PDB file of N, CA and C in Angstrom:
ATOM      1  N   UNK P   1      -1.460   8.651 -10.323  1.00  0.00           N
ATOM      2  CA  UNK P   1      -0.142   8.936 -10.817  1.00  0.00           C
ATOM      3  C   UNK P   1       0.939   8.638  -9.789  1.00  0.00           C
ATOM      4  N   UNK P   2       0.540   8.912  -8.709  1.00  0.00           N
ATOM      5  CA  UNK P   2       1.807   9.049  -7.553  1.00  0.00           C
ATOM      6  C   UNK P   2       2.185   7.445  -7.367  1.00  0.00           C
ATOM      7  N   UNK P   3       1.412   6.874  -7.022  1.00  0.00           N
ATOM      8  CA  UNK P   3       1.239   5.357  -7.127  1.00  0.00           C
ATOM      9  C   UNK P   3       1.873   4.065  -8.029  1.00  0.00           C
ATOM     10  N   UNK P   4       1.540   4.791  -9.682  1.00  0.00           N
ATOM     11  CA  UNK P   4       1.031   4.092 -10.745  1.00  0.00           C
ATOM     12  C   UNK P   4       2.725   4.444 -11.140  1.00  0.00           C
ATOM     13  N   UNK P   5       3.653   5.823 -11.621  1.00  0.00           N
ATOM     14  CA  UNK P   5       4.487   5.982 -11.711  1.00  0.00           C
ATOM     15  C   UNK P   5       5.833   5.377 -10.980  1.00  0.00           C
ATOM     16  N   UNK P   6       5.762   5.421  -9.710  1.00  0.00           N
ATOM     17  CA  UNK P   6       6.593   4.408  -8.462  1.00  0.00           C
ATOM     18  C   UNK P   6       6.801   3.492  -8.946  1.00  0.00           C
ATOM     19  N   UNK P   7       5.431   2.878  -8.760  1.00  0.00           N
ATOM     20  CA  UNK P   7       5.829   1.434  -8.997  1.00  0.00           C
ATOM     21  C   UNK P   7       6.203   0.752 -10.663  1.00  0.00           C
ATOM     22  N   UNK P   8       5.853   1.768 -11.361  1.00  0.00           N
ATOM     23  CA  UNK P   8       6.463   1.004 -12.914  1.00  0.00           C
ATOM     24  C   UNK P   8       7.808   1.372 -12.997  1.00  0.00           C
ATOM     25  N   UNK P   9       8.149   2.625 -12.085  1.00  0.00           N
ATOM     26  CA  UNK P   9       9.222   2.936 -12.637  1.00  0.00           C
ATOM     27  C   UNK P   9      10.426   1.634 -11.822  1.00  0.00           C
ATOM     28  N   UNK P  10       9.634   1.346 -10.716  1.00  0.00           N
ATOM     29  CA  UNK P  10      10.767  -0.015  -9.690  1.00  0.00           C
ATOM     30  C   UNK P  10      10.665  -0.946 -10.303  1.00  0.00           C
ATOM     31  N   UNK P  11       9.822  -1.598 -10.933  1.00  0.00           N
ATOM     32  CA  UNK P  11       9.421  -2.483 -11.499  1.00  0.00           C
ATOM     33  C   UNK P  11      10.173  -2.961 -12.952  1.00  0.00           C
ATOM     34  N   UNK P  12      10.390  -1.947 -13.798  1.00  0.00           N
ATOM     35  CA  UNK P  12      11.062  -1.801 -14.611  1.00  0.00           C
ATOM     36  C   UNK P  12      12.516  -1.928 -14.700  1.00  0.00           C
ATOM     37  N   UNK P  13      12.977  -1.623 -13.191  1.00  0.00           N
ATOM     38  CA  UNK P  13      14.021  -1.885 -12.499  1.00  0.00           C
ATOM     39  C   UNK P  13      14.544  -3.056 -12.317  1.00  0.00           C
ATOM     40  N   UNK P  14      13.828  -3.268 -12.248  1.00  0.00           N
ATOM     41  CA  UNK P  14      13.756  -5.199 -12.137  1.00  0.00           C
ATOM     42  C   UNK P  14      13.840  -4.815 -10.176  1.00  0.00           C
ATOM     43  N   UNK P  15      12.849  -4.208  -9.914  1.00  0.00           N
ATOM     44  CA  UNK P  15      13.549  -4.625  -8.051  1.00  0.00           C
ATOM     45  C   UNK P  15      11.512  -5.291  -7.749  1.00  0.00           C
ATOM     46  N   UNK P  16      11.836  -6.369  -6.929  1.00  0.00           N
ATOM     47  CA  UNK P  16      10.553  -6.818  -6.419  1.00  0.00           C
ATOM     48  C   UNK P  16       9.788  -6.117  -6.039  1.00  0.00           C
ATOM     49  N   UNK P  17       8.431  -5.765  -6.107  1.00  0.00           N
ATOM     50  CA  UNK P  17       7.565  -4.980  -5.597  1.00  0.00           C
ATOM     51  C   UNK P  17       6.565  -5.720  -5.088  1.00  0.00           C
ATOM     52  N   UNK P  18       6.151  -5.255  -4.072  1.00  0.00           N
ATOM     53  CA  UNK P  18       4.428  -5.709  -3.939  1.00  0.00           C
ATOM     54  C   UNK P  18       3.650  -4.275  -3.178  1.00  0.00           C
ATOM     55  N   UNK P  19       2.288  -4.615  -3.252  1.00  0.00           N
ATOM     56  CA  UNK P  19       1.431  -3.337  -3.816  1.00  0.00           C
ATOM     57  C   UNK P  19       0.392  -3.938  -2.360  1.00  0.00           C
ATOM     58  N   UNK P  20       0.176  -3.106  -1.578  1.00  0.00           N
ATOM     59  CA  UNK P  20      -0.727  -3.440  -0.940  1.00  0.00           C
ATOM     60  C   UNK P  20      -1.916  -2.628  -1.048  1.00  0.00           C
ATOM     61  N   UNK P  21      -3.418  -3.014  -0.886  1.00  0.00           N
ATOM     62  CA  UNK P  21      -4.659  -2.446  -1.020  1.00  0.00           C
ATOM     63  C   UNK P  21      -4.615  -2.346   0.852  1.00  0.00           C
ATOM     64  N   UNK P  22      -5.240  -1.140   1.203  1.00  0.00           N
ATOM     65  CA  UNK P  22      -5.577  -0.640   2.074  1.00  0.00           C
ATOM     66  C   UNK P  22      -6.661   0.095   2.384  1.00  0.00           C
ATOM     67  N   UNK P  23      -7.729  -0.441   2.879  1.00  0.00           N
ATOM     68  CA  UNK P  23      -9.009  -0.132   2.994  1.00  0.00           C
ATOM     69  C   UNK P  23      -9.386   1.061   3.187  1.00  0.00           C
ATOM     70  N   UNK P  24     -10.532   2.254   2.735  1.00  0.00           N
ATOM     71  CA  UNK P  24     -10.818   3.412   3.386  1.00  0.00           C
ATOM     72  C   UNK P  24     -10.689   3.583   4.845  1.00  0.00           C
ATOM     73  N   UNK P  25     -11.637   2.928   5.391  1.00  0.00           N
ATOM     74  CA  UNK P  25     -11.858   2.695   6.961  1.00  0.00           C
ATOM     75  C   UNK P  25     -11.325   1.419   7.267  1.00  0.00           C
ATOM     76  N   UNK P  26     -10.685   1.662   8.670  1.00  0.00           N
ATOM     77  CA  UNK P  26     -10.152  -0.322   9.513  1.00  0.00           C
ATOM     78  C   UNK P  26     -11.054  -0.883   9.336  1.00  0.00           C
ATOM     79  N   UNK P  27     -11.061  -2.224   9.145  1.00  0.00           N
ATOM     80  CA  UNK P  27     -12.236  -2.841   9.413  1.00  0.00           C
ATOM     81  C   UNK P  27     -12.963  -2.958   7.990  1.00  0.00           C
ATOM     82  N   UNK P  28     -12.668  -2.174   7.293  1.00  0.00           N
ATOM     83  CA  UNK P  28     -13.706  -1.953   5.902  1.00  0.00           C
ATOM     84  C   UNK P  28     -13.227  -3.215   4.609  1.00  0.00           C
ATOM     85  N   UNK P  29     -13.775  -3.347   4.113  1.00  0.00           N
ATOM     86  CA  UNK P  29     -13.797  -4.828   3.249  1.00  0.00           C
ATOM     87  C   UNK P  29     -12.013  -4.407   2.446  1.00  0.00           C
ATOM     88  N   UNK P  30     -11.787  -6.112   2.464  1.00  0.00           N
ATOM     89  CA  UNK P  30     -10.466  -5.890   1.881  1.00  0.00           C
ATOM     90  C   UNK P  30     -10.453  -6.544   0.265  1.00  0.00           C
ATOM     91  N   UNK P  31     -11.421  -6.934   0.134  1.00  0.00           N
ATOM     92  CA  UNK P  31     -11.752  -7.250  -0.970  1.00  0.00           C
ATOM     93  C   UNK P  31     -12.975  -6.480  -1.674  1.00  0.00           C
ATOM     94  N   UNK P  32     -13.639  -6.565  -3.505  1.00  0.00           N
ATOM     95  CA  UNK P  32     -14.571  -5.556  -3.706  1.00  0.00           C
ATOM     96  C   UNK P  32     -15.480  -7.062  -3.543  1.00  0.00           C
ATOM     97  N   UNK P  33     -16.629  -6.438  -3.610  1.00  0.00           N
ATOM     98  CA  UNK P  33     -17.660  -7.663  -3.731  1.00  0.00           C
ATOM     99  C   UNK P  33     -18.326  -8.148  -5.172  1.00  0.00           C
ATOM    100  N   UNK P  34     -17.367  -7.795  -6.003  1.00  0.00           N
ATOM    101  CA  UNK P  34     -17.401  -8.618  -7.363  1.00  0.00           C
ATOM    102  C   UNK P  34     -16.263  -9.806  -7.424  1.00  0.00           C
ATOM    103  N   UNK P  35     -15.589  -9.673  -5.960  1.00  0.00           N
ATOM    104  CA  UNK P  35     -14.371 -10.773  -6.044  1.00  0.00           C
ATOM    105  C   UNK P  35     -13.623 -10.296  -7.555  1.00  0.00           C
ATOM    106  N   UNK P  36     -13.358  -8.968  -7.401  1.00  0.00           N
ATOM    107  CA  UNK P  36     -12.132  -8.697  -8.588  1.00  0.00           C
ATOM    108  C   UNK P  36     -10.708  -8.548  -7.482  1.00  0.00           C
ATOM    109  N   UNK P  37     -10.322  -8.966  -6.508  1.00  0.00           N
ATOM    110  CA  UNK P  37      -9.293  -8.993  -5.592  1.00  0.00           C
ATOM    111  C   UNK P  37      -9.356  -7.268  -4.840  1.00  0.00           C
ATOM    112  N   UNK P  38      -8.208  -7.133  -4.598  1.00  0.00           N
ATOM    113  CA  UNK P  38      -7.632  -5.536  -3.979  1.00  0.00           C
ATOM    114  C   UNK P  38      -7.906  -4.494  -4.972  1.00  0.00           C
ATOM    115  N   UNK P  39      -8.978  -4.140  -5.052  1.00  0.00           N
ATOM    116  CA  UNK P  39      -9.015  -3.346  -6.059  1.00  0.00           C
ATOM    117  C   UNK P  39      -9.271  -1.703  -5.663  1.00  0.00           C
ATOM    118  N   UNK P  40      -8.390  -0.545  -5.853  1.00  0.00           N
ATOM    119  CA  UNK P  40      -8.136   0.638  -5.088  1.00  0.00           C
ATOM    120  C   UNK P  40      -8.819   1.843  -6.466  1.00  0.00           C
ATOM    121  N   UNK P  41     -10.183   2.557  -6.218  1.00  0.00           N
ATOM    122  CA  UNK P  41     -10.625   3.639  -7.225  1.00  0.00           C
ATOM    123  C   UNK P  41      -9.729   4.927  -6.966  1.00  0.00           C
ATOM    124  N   UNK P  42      -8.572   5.709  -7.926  1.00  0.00           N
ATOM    125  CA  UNK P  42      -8.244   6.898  -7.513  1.00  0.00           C
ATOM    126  C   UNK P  42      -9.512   7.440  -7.672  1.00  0.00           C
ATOM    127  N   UNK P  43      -8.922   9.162  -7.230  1.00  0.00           N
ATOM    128  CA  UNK P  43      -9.622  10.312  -6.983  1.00  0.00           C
ATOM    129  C   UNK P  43     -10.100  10.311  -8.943  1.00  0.00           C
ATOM    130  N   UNK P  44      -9.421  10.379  -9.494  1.00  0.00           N
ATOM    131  CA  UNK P  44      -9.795  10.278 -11.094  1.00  0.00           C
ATOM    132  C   UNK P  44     -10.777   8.900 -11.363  1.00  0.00           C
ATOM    133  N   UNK P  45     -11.084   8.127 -10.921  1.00  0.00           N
ATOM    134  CA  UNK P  45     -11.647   7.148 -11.262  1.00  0.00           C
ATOM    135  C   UNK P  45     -10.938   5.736 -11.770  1.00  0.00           C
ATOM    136  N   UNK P  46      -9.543   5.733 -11.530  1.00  0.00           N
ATOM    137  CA  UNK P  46      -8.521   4.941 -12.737  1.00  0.00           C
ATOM    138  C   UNK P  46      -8.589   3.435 -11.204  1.00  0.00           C
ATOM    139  N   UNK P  47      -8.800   2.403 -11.788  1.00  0.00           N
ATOM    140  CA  UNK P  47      -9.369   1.333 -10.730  1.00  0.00           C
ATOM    141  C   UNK P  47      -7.620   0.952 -11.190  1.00  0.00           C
ATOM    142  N   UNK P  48      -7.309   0.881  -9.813  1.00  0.00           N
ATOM    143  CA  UNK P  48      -5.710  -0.223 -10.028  1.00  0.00           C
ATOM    144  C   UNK P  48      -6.097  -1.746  -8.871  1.00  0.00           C
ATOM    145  N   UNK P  49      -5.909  -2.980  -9.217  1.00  0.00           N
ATOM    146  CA  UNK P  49      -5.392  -4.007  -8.518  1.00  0.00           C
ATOM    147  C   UNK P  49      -4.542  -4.361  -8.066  1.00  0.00           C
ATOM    148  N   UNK P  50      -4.565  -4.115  -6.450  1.00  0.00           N
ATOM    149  CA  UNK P  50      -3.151  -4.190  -5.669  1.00  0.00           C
ATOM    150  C   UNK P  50      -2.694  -6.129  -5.632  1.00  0.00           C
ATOM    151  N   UNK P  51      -1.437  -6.413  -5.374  1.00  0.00           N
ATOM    152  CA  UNK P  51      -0.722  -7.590  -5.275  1.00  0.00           C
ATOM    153  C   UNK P  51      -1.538  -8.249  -4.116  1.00  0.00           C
ATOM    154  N   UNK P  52      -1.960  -7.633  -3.080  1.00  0.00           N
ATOM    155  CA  UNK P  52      -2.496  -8.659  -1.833  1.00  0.00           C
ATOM    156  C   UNK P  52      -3.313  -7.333  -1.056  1.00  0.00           C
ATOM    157  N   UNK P  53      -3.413  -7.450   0.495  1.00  0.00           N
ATOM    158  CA  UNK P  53      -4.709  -6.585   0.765  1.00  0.00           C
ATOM    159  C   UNK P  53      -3.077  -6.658   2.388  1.00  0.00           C
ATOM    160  N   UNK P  54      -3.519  -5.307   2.848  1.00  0.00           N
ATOM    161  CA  UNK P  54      -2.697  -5.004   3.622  1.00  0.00           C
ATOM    162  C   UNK P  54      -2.753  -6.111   4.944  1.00  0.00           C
ATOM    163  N   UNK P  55      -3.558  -6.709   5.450  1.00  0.00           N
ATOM    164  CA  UNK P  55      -3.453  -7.814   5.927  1.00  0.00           C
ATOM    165  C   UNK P  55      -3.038  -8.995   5.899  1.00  0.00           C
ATOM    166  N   UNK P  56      -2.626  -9.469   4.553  1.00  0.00           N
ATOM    167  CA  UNK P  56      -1.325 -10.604   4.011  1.00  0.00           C
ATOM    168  C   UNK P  56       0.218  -9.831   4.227  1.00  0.00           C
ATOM    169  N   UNK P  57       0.021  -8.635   4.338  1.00  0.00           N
ATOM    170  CA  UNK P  57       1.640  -7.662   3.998  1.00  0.00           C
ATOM    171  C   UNK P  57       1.802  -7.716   5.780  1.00  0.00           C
ATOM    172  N   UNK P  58       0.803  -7.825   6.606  1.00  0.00           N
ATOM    173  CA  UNK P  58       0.893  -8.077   8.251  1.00  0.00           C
ATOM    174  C   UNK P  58       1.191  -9.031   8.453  1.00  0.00           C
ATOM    175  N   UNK P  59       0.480 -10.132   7.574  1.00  0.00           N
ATOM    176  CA  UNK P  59       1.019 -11.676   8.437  1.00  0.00           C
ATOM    177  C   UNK P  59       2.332 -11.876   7.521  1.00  0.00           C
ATOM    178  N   UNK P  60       2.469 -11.247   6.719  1.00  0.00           N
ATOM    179  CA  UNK P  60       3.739 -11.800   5.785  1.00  0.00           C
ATOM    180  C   UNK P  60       5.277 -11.230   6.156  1.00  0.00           C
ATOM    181  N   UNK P  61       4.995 -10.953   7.471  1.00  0.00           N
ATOM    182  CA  UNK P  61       6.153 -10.741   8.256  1.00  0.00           C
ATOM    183  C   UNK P  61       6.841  -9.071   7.490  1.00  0.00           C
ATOM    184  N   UNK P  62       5.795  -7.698   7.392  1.00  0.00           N
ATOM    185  CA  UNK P  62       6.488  -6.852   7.074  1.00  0.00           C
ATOM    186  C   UNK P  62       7.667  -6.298   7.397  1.00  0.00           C
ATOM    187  N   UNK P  63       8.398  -6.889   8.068  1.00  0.00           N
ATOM    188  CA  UNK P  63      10.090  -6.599   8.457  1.00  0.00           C
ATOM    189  C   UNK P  63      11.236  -6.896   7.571  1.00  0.00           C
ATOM    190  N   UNK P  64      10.068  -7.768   6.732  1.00  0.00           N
ATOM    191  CA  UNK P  64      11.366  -8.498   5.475  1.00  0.00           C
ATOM    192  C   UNK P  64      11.375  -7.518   4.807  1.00  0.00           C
ATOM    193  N   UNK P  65      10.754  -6.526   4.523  1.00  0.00           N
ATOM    194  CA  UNK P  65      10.430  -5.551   2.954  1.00  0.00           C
ATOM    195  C   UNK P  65      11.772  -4.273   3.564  1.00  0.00           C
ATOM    196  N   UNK P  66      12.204  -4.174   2.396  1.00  0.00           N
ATOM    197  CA  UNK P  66      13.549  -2.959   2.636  1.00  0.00           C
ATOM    198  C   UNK P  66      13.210  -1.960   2.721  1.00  0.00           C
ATOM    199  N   UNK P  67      11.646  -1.448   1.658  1.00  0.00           N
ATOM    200  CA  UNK P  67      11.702   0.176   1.728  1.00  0.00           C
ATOM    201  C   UNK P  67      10.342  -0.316   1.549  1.00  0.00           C
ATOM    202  N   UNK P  68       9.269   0.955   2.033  1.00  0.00           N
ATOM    203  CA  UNK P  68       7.931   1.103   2.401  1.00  0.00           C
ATOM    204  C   UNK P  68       7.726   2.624   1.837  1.00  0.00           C
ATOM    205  N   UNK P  69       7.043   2.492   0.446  1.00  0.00           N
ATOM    206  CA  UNK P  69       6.451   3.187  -0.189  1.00  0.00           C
ATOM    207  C   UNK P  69       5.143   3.669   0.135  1.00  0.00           C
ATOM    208  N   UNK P  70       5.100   5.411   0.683  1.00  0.00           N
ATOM    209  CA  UNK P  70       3.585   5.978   0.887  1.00  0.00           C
ATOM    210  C   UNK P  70       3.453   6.858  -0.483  1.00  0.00           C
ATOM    211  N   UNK P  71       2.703   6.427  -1.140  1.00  0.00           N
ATOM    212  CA  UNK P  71       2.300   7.164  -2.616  1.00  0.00           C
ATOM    213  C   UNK P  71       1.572   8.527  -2.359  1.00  0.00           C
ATOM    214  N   UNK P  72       1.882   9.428  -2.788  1.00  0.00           N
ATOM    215  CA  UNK P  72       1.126  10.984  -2.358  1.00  0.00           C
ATOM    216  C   UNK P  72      -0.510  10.545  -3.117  1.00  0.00           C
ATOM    217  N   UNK P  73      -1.109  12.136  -3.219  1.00  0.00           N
ATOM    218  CA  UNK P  73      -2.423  11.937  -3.136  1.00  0.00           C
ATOM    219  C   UNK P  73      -2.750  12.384  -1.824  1.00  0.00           C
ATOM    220  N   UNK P  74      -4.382  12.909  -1.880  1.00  0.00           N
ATOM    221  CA  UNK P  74      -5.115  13.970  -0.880  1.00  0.00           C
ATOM    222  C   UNK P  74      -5.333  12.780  -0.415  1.00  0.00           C
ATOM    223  N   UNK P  75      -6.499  11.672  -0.871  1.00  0.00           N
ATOM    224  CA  UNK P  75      -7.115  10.556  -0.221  1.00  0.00           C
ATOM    225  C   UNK P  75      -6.108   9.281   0.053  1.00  0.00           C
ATOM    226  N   UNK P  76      -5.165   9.092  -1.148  1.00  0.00           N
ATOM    227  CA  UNK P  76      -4.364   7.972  -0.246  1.00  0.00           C
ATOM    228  C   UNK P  76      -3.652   8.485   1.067  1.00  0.00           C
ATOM    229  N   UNK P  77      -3.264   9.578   1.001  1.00  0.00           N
ATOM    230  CA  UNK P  77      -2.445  10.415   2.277  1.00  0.00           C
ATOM    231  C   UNK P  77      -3.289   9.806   3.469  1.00  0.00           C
ATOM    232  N   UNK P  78      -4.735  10.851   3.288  1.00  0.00           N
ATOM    233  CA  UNK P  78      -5.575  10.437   4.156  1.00  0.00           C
ATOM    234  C   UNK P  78      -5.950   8.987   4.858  1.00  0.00           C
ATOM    235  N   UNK P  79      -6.187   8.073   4.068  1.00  0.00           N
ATOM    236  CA  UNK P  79      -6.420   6.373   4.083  1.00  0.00           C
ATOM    237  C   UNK P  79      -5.059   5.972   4.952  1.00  0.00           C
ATOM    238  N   UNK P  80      -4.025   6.146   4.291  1.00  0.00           N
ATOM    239  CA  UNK P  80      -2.787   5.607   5.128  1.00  0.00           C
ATOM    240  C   UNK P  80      -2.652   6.141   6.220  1.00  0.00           C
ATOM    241  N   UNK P  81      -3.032   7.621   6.711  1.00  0.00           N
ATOM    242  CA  UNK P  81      -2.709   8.680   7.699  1.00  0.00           C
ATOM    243  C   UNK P  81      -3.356   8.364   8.797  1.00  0.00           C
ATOM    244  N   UNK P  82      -4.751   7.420   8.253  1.00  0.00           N
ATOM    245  CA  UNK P  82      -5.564   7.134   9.924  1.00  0.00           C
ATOM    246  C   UNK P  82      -5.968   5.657  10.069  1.00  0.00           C
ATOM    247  N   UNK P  83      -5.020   5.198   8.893  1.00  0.00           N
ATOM    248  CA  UNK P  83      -4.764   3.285   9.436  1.00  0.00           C
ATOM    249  C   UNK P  83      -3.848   2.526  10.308  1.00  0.00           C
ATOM    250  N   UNK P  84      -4.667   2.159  11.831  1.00  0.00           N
ATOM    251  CA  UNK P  84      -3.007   2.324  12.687  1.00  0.00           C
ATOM    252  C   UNK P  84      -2.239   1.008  12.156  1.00  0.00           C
ATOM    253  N   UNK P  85      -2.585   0.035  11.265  1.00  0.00           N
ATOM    254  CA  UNK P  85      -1.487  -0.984  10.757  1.00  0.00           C
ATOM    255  C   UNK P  85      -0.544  -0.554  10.036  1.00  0.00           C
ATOM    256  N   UNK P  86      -1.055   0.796   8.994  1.00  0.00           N
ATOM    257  CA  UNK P  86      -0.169   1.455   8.132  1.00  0.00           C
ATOM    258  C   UNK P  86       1.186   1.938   9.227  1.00  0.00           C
ATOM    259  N   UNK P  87       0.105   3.108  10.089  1.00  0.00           N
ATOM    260  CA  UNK P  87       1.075   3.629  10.779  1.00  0.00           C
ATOM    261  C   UNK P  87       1.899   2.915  11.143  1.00  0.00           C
ATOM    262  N   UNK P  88       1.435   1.804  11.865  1.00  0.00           N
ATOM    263  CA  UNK P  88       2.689   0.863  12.551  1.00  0.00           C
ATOM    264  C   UNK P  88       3.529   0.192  12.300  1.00  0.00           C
ATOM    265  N   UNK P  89       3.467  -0.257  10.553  1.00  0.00           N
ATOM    266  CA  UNK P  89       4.530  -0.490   9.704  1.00  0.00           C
ATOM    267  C   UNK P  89       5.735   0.269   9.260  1.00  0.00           C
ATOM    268  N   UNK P  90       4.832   1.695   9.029  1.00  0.00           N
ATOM    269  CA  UNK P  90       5.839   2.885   8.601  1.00  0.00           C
ATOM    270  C   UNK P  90       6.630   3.272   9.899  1.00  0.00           C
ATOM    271  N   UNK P  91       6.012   3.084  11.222  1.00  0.00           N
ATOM    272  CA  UNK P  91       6.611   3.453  12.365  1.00  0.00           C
ATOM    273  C   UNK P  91       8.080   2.487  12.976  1.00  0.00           C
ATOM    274  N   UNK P  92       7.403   1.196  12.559  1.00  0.00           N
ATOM    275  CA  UNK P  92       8.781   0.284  12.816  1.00  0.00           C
ATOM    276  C   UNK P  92       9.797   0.429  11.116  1.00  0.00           C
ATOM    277  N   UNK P  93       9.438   0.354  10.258  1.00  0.00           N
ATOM    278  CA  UNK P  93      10.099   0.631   9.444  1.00  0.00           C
ATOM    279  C   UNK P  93      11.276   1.707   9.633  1.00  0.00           C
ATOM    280  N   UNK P  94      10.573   2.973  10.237  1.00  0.00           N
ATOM    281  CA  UNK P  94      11.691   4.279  10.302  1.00  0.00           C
ATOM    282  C   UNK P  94      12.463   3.860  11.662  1.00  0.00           C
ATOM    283  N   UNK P  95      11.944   3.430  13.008  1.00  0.00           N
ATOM    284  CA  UNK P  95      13.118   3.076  14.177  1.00  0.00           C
ATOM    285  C   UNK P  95      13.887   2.139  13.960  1.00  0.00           C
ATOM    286  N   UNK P  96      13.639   1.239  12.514  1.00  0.00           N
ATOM    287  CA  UNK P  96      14.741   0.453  12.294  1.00  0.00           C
ATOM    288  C   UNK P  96      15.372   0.511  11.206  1.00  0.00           C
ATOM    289  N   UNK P  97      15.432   1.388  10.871  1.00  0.00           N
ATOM    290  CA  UNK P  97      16.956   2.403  10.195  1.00  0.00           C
ATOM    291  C   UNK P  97      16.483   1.757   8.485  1.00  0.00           C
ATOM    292  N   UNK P  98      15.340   1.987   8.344  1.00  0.00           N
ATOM    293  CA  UNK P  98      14.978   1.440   6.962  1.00  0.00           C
ATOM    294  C   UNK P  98      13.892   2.561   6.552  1.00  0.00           C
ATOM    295  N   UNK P  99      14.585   2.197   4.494  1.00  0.00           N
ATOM    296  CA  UNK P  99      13.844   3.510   3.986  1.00  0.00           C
ATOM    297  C   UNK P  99      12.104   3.418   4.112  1.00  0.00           C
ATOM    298  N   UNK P 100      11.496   4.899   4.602  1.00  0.00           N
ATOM    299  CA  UNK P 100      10.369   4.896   4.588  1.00  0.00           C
ATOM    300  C   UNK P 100      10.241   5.914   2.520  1.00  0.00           C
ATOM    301  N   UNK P 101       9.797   5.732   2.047  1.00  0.00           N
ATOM    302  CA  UNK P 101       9.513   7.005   1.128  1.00  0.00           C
ATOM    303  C   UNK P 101       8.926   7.680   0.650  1.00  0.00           C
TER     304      UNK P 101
END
């Protein structure tokens, strides 16, 4: 919900979005191994397909993006909370005077 709501509701907006998949663990596959792309299981079971895998959102120069969406949730909290690329996006994001949310 936290996720799924955000982004339809920006979207609907007409404002660009992109969706990054972010692995449980660093290092942990960024793709599933059915080659269905970024594909993220909530805590409910509801499978969403992210736009790219947080490693295209690194090389794709994350400084361009205006606002950096952390979607609530126990386990996404968690996942983002001990990924230091996450962190370090959300970290330059906030010292450079841009919305984190």
């Amino acid at each position: 919900m936290e996720f799924t709501i955000t982004y339809d509701t920006l979207v609907r907006a007409g404002i660009s979005c992109t969706s990054a998949f972010v692995p449980d663990k660093e290092g942990g596959p960024s793709q599933t191994s059915e080659g269905e792309g970024y594909v993220a299981t909530c805590s409910r079971g509801v499978r969403i397909t992210a736009d790219t895998g947080l490693q295209s959102v690194k090389n794709d120069q994350y400084q361009d993006y205006d606002v950096v969406v952390v979607p609530g949730g126990a386990k996404g909290a968690e996942t983002i909370s001990t990924n230091s690329e996450c962190l370090k996006i959300i970290r330059w994001q906030h010292e450079a005077g841009k919305l984190v949310a």
